[in-house]
Structures are given as C-alpha cells and as structure tokens.
Rosetta silent file (secondary structure, phi, psi, omega in degrees, C-alpha in Angstrom):
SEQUENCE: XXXXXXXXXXXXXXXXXXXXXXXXXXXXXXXXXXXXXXXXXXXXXXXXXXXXXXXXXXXXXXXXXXXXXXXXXXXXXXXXXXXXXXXXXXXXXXXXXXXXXXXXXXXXXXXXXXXXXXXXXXXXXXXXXXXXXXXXXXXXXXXXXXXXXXXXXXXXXXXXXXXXXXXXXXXXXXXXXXXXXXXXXXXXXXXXXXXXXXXXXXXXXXXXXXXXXXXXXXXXXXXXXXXXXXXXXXXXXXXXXXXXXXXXXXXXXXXXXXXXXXXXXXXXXXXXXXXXXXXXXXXXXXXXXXXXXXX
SCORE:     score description
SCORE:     0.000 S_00000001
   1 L     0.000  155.724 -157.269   96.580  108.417  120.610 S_00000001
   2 L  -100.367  176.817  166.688   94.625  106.286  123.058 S_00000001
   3 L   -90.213  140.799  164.001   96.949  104.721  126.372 S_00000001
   4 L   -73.575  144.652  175.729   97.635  101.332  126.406 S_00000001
   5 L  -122.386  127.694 -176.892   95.624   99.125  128.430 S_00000001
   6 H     0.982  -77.627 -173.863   96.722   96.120  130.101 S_00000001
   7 H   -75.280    9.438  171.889   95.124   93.487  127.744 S_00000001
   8 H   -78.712  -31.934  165.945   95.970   95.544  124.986 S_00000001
   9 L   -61.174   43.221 -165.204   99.805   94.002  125.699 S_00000001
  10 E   -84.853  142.577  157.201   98.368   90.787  124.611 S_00000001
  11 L   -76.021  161.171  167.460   99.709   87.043  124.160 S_00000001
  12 L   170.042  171.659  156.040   98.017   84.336  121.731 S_00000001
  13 E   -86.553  133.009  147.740   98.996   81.569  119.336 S_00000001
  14 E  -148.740 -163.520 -149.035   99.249   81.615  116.108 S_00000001
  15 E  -170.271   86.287  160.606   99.629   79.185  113.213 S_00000001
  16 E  -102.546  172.974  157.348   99.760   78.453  109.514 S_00000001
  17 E   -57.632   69.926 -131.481  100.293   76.168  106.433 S_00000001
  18 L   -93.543   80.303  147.713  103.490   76.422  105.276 S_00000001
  19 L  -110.010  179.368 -179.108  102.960   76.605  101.392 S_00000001
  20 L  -140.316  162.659  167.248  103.985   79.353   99.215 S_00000001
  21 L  -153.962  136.719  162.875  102.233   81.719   96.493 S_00000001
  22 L    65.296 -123.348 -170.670  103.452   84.623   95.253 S_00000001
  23 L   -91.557    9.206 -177.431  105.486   86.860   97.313 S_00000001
  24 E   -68.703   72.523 -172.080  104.675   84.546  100.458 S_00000001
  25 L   -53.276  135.158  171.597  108.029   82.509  100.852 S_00000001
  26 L   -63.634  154.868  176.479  108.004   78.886  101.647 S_00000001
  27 L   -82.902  127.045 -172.011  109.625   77.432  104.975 S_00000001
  28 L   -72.476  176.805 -137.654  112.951   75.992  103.949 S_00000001
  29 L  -102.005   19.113 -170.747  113.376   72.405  104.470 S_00000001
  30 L  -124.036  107.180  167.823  115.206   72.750  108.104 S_00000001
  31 L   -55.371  156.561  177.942  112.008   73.932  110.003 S_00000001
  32 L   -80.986  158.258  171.418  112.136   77.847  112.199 S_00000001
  33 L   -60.571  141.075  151.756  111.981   77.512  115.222 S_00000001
  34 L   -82.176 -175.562  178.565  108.686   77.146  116.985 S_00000001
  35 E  -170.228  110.596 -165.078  107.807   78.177  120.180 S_00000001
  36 L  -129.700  109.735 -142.844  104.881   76.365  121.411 S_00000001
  37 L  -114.921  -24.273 -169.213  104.024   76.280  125.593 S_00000001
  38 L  -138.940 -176.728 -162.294  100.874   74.664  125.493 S_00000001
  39 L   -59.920  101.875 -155.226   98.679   71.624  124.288 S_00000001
  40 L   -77.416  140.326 -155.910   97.767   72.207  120.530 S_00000001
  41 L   -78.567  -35.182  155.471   93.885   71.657  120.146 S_00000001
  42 L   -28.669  -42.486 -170.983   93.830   68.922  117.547 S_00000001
  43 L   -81.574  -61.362  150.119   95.428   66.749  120.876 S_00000001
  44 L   -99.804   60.456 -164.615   92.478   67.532  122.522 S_00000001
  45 L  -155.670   59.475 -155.814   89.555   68.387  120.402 S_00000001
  46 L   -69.100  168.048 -173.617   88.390   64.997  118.423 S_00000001
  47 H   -48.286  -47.284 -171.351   86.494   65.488  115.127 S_00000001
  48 H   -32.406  -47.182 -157.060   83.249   64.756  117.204 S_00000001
  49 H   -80.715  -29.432  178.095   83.568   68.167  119.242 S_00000001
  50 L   -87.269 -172.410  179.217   83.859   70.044  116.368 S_00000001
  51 L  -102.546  141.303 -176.300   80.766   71.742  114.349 S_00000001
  52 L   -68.579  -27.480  158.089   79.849   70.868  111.003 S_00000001
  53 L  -106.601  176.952  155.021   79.636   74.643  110.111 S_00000001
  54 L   176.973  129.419  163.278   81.346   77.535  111.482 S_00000001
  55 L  -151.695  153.992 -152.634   82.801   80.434  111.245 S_00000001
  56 L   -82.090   -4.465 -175.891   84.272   83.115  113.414 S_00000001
  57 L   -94.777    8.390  158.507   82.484   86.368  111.223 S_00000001
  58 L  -152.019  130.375  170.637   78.915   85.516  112.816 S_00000001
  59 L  -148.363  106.178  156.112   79.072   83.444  116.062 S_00000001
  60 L    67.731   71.484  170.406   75.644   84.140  117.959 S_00000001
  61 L    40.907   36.351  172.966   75.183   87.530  115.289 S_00000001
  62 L  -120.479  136.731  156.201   78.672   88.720  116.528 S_00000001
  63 L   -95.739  129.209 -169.276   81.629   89.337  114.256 S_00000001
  64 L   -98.115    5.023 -158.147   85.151   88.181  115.426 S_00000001
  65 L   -86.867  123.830  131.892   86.810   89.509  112.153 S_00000001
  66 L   -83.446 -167.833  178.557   88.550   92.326  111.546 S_00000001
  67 L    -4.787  129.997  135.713   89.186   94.397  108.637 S_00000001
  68 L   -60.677  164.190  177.466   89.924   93.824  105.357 S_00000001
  69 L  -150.992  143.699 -179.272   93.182   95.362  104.123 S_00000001
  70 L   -88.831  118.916  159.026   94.518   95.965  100.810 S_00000001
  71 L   -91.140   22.131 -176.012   98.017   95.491  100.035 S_00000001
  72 L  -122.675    1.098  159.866   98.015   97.466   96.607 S_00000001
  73 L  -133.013  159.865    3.643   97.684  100.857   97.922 S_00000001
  74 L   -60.793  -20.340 -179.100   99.214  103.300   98.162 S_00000001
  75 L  -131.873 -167.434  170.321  101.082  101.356   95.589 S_00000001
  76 L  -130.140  148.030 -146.691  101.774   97.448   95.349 S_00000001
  77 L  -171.079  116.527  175.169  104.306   96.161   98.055 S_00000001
  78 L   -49.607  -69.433 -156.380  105.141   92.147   98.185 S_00000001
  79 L    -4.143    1.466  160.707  103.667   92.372  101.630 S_00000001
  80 H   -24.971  -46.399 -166.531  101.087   89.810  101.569 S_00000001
  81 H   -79.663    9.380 -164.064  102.797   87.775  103.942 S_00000001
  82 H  -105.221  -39.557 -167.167  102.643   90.848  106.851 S_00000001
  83 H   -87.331    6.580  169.969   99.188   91.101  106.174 S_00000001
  84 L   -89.069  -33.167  165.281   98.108   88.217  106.550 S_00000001
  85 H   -64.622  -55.230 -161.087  100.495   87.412  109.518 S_00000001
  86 H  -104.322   -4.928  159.223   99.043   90.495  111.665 S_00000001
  87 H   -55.156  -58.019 -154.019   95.179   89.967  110.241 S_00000001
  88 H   -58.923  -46.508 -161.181   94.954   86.760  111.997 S_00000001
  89 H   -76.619  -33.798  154.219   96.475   88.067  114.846 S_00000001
  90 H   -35.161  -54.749 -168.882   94.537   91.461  115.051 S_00000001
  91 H   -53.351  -87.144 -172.814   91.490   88.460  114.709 S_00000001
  92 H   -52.421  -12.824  165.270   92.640   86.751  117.537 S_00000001
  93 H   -79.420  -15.070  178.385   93.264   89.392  119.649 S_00000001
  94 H   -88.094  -38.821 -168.910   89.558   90.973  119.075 S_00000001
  95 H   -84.988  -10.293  170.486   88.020   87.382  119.767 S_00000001
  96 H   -80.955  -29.837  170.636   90.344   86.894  123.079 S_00000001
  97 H   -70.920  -15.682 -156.263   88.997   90.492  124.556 S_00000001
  98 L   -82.665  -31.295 -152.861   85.516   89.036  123.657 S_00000001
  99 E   -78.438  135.083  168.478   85.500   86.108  126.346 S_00000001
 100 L  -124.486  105.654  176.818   83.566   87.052  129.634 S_00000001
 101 L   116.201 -157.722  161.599   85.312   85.273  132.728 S_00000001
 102 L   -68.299  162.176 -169.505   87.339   82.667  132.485 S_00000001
 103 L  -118.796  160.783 -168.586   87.248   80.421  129.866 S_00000001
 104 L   -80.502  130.901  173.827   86.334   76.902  130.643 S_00000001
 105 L   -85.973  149.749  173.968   89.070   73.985  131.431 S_00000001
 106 E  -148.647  179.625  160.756   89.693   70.744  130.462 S_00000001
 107 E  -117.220  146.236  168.414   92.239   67.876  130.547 S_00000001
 108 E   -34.976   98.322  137.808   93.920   65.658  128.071 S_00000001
 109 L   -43.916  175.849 -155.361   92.447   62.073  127.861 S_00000001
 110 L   -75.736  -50.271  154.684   93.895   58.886  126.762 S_00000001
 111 L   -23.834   -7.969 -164.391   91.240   59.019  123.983 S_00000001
 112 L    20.191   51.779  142.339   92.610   62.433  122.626 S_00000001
 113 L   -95.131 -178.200  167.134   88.963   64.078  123.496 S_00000001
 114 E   -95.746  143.173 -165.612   88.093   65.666  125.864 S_00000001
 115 E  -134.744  150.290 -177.307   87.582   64.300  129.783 S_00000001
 116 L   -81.820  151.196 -170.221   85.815   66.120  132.527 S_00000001
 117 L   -81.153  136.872 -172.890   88.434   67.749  134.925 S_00000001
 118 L  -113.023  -24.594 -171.437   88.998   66.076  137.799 S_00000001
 119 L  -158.225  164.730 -179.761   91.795   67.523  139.799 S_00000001
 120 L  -103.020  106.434  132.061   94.265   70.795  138.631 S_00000001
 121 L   -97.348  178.710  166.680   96.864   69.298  136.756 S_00000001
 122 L   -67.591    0.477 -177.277   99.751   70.804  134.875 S_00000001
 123 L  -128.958   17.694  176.544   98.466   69.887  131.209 S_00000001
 124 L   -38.154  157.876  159.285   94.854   71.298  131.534 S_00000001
 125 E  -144.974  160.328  175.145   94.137   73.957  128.347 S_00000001
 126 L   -60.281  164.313  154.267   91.607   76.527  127.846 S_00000001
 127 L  -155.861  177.900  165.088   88.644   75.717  125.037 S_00000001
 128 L   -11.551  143.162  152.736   85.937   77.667  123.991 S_00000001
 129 L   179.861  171.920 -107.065   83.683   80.055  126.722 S_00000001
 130 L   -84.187  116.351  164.632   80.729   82.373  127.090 S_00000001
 131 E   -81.668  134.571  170.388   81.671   85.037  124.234 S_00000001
 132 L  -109.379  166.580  169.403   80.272   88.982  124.688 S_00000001
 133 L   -62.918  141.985  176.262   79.791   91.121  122.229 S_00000001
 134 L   -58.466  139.241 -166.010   83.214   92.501  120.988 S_00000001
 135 L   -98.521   26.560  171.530   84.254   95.396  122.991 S_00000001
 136 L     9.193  179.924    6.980   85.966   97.485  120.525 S_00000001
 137 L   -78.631  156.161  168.530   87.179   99.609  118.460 S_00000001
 138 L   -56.905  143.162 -178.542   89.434   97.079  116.831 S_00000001
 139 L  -116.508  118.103  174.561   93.060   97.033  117.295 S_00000001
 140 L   -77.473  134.029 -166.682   94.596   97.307  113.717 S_00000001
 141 E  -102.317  135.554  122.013   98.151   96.170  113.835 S_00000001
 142 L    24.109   33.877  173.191  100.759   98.135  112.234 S_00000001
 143 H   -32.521  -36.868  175.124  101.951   96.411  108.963 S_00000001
 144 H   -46.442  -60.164  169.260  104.118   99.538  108.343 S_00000001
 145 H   -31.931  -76.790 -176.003  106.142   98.883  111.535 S_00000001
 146 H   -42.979  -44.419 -166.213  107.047   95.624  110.225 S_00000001
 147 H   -94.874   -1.846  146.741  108.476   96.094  107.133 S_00000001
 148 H   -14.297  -80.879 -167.877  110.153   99.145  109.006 S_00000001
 149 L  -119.868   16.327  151.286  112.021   97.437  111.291 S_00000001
 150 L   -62.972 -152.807 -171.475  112.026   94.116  109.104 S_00000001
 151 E  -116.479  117.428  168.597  114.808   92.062  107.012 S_00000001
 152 L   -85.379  149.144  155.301  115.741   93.298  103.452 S_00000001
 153 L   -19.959  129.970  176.312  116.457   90.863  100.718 S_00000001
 154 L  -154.819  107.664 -173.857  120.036   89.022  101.098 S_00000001
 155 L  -103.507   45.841  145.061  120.973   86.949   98.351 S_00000001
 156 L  -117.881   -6.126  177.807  123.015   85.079  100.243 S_00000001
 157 L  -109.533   31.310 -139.349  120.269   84.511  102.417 S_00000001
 158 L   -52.864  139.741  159.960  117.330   83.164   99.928 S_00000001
 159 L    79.864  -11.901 -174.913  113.982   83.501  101.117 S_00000001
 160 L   -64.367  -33.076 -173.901  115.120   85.246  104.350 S_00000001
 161 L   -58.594  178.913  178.792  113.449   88.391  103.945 S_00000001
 162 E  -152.180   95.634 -172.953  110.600   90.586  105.423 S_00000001
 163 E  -170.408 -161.938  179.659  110.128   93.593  103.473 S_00000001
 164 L   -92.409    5.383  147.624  108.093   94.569  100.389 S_00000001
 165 L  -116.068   48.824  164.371  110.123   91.782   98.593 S_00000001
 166 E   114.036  162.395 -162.651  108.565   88.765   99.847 S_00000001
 167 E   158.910  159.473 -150.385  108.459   87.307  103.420 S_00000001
 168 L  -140.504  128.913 -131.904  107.083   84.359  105.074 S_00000001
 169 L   -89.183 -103.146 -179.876  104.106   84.776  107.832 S_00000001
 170 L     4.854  -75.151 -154.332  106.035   81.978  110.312 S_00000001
 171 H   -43.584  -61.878  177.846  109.423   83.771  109.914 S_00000001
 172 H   -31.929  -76.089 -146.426  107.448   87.316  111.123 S_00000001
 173 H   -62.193  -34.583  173.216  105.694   85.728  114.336 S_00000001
 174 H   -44.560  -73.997 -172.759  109.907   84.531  115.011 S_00000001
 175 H   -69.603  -23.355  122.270  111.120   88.067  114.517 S_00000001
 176 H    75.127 -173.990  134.343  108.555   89.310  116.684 S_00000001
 177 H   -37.589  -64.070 -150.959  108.548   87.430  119.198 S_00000001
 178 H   -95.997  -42.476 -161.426  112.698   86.997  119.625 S_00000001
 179 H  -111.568  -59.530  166.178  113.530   90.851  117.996 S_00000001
 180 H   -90.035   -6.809  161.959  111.066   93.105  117.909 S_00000001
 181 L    84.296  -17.097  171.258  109.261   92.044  121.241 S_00000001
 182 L   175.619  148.750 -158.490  105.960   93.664  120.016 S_00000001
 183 E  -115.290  133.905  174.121  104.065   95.036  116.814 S_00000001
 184 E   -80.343 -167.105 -179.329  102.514   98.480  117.647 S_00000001
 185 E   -85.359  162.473  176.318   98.657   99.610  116.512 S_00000001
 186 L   -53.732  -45.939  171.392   98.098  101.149  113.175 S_00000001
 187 L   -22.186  -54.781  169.521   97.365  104.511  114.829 S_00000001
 188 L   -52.307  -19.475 -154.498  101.168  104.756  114.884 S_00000001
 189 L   178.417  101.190  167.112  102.810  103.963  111.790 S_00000001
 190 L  -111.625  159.859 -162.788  100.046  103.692  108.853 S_00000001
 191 L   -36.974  108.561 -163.621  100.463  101.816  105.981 S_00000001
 192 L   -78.476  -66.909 -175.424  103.335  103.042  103.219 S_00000001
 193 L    70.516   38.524  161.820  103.593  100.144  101.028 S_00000001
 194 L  -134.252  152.942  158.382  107.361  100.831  101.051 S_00000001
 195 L  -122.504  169.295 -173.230  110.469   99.123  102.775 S_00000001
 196 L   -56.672  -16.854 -175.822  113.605  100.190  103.332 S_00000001
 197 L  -115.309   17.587 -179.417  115.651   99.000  100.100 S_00000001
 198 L   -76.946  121.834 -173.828  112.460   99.656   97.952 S_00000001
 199 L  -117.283    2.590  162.855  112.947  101.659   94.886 S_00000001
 200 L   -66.335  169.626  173.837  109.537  101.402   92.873 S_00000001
 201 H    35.624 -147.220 -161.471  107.171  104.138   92.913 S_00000001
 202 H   -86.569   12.837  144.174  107.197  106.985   95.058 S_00000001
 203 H    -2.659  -73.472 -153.754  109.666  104.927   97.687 S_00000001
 204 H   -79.949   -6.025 -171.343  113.321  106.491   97.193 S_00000001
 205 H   -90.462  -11.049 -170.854  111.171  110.029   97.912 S_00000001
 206 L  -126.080    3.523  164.079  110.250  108.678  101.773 S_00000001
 207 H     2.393  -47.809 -161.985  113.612  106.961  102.612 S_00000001
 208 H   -82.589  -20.792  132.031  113.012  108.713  106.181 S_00000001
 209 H   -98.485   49.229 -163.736  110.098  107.200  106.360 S_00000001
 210 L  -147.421   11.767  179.515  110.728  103.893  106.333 S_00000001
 211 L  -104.101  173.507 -178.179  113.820  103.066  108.490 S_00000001
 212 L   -62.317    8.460 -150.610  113.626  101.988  112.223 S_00000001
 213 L   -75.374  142.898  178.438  114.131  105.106  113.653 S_00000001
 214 H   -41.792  -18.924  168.614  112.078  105.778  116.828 S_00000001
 215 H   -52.395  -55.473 -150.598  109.707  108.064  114.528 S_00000001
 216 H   -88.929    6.909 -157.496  109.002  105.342  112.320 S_00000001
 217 H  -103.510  -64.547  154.140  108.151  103.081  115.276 S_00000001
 218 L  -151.405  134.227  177.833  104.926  105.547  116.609 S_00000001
 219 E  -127.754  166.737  170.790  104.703  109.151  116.018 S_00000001
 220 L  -153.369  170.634 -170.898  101.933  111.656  116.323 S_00000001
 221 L  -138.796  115.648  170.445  102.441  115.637  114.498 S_00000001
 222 L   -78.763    2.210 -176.725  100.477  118.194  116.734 S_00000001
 223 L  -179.692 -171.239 -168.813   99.224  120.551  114.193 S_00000001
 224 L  -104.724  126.728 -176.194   99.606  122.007  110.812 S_00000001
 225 L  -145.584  145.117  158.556  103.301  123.282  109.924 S_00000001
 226 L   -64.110  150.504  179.916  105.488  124.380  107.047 S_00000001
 227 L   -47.736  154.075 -179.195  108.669  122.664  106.659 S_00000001
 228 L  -104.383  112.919 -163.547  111.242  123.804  109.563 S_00000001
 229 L  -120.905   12.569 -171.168  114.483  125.273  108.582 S_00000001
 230 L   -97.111  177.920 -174.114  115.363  126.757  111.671 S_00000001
 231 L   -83.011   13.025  173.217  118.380  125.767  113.656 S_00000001
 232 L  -122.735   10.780  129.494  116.919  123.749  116.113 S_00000001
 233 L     3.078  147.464  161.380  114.891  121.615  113.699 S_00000001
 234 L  -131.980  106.048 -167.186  116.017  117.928  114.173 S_00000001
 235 L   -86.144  148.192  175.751  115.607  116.462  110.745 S_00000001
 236 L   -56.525   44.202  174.354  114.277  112.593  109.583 S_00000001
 237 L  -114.700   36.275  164.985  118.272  111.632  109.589 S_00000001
 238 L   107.665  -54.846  171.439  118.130  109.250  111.894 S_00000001
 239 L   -48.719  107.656 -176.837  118.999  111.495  114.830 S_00000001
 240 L   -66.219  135.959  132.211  117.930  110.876  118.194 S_00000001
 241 L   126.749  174.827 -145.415  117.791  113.170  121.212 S_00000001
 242 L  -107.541 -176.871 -178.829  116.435  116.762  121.702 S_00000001
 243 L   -61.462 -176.951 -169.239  116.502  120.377  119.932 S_00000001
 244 L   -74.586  -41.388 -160.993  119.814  122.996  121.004 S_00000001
 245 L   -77.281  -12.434  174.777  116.945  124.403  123.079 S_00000001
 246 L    97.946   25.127 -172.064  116.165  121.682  124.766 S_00000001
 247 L  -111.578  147.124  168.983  112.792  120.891  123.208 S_00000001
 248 L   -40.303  127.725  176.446  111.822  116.936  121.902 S_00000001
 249 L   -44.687  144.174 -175.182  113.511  115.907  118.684 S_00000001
 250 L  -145.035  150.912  159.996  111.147  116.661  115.829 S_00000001
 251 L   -74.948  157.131  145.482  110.899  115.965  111.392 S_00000001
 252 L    -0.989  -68.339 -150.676  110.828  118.889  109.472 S_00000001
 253 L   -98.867   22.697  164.535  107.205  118.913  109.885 S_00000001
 254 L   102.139  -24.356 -159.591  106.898  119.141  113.420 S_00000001
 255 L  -121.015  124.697  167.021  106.159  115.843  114.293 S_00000001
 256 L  -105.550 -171.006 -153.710  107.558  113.479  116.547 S_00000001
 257 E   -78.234  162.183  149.471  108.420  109.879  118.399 S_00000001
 258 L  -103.507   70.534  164.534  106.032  108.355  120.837 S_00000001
 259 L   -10.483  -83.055 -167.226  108.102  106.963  123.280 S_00000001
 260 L  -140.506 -170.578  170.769  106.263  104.167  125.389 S_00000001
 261 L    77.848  -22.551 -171.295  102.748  103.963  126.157 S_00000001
 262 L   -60.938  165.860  151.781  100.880  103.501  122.819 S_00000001
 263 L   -29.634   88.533 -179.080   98.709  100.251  121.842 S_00000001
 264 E  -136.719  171.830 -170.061  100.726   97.330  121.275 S_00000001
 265 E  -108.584  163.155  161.325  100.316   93.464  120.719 S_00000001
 266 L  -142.270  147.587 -175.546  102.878   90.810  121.919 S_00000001
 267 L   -80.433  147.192  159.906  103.369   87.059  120.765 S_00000001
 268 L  -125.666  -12.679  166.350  103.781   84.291  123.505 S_00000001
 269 E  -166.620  146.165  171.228  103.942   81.309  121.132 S_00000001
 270 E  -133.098  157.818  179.570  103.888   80.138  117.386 S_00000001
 271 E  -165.298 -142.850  169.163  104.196   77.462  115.298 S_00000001
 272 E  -155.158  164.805  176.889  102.939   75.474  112.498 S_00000001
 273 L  -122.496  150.991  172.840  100.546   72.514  111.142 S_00000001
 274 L   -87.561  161.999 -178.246  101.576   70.616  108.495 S_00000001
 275 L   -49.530  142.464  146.149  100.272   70.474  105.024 S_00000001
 276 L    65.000   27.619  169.407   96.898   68.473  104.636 S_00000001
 277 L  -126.498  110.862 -168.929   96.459   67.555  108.165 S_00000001
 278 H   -66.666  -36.330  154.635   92.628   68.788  108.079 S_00000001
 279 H   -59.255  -40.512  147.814   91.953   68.492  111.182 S_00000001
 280 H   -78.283  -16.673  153.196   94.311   70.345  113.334 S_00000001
 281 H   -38.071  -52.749 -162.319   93.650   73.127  110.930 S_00000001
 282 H   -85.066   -1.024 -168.206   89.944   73.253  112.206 S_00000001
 283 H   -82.800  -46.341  179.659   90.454   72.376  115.415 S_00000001
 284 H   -63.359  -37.284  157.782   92.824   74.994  115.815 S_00000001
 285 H   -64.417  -39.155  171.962   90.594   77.524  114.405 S_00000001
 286 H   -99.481  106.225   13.706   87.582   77.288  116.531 S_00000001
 287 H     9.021  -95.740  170.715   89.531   76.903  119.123 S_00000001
 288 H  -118.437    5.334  162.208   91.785   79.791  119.406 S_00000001
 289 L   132.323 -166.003  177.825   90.769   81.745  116.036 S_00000001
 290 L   -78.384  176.414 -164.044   92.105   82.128  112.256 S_00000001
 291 L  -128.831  145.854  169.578   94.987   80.874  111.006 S_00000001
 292 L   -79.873  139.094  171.945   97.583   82.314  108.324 S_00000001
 293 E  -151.341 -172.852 -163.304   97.624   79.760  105.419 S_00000001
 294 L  -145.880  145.868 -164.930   98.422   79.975  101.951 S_00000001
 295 L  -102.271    0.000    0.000   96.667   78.333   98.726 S_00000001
C-alpha cells in the first residue's frame, strides 16, 4: 500500500446535469444542498475564450483521463451513478497534479470575460496553466467504499439511496463531503458490485464484506492462509479491537484494517448546472475538468 502524500488529500469541484437514466436518480424538485466557495467559470470565461475543439484525453499528446470502469462485473450493481461520480473526480484529480506552478489568475469583469489583474482582490479565480505530463500512476477511487458505507433504499425516502439500487452522482459528492469526509483509493476496497441490502447473485455469501466496518474501509492480507479457527481469530462480525493475545484484529483469512495513512481524495465544493445551459457546461469543463452528466 503506497503512503499518502500531501496532494493526494486533495480538494476540487465538481458538477453535473441533473437528469436521470436508469439507475441514476433525478434531483427532487427542492434542490441538495450545494456547496460552492468560489466563482463558477461560465461567470468568467465568455464563449470567445473558449476553443472550438477540445478535449481533456489529448491536450498537447497528454491524456488527462482515467480509466474506464465497468459496472457489470463481477456481476451487475445499479452503481452507475458512483462511477461516474468518482470517474470525474479521479479525472480531476489526475489533471490538478498535472499543473506545474501556480496556475495563472484573473479577475471578474463587468463584461463577464476575463480582465487583466490589476490589484489582489478577494474574487480573483484560477484558469487554465502550463500543464506537465501527468505524474502518475493514477489514483483510482474506491467505488466499493461507497456503496459500503452508503444509504440503502428507504421507501419512505424515494430516490434517497446510494447503494447498488440506484443513487444520484450530486447526492454522493453531499455525503462525502458532510459524512464520509473522504473516498479512499481503489487499492483498498476493490470493486464487489454488492451493497449492503443486496441479495442478487453471489451478495448474501459476502455480507462481511460489504458493511462499514473498518475492514471494509482499507484492508491489506499479508500472505496466503487457511481459514482461522483458533481462539484468537477475530472474525468479519463487525468486531473491533485486538486478538486475547494482544495481536491486531484480523478476518478469518488473516487479513486486516488499515487504519490511517492510505491514499485518499477529499471534496471542498459541489454543485450543479442546470439543464441546457451549454455554456457553463463547457466552460466548466476546460476549466476545471469533466463533469458527471446524464443523457
């Protein structure tokens, strides 16, 4: 397991289109809260500024993308909306390690363009600057985690959930942000394609892996073992704290939590664009990166 490194504890924006498809739930008619700190780039970024092509998977023969990811194996798991939620943000976090220095400032104008800076004010924002090659390896975020330590289906709640039965990208970057405070790397927690109330497929057989438990959060297994049956064994039931001997809680198979230190991302603000306003979509992509949206 690698150490976390400062900018690995990263902030960013992120942003989508609040439509629905599939298992991707629409934003109910009371908006979620946003949480937005700084100038949104459409407010300063007129059509003019932008480029008639672009895209972020070759900008000067560099790719800002990461992965694709499949949400149909090991099985199929409603989970679209996690992966789509922690692509972008995986994205933006590979194209924010990319920037070498500072990135160049500017201030609002009356004009809602851009005006050369004249003085440091308070409403100044970043834009675009000098890109390096990406300095890898990528850091793949943890989908697993999420529907982990997600919401199940409450049908008194419609639409509330975050789990492998449907969830809403917006709702995620909320829960988070406010609840879980940070989504760790895949290295930690790889992909299931189960949640906790799931009962398709091979599901009700991993129960233990799929609850919130510090295990399920990052783990690592040091070697190859037979099941443990012995009396200081600490079994996947939830139980915290260490063997009668005094050795770190362990599954069956030997393998245990990861405390602190691993690879992890953190949000500092989210929000949304409304439907069919074309322009703060694009602004906001080359800007600050992709965006979750939904067709």
């Amino acid at each position: 397991m690698r150490k976390a490194s400062p900018y690995l504890v990263f902030t960013a924006n992120y942003f989508l289109v609040p439509t629905t498809v599939g298992q991707d739930f629409p934003n109910s008619n009371t908006p979620l809260n946003e949480h937005i700190l700084h100038p949104l780039p459409h407010t300063y970024l007129s059509e003019s500024h932008l480029p008639l092509n672009f895209t972020w998977g070759n900008v000067n023969g560099n790719s800002y993308l990461t992965r694709m990811r499949n949400q149909h194996v090991p099985q199929y798991c409603g989970s679209c909306w996690a992966h789509a939620a922690l692509s972008s943000l995986a994205d933006r976090v590979k194209i924010a390690r990319s920037y070498i220095g500072l990135r160049e400032r500017c201030k609002i104008g009356s004009n809602n363009g851009l005006q050369p800076e004249e003085k440091e004010e308070t409403n100044d924002v970043p834009i675009l600057g000098q890109l390096g090659p990406p300095p890898g390896p990528d850091l793949d975020l943890s989908v697993q985690f999420l529907l982990n330590c997600g919401v199940a289906p409450d049908p008194n709640v419609p639409h509330a959930s975050l789990s492998c039965h449907g969830g809403n990208s917006l709702r995620a970057y909320e829960y988070i942000h406010s609840t879980l405070i940070f989504i760790p790397d895949e290295t930690c927690v790889g992909y299931l394609a189960c949640s906790s109330e799931s009962d398709e497929g091979f599901c009700p057989k991993i129960r233990h892996l799929t609850t919130c438990d510090a295990w399920n959060v990052c783990r690592t297994c040091d070697g190859f073992s037979n099941p443990r049956t012995d009396e200081n064994s600490v079994f996947y039931d939830g139980a915290e704290g260490a063997g009668k001997d005094g050795s770190e809680a362990r599954d069956e198979y030997g393998c245990k939590a990861i405390p602190a230190g691993f690879p992890n991302v953190t949000i500092l603000e989210y929000g949304s664009i409304e439907p069919n306003n074309i322009h703060a979509i694009k602004a906001e992509i080359y800007a600050r990166g992709p965006i979750k949206a939904s067709v």
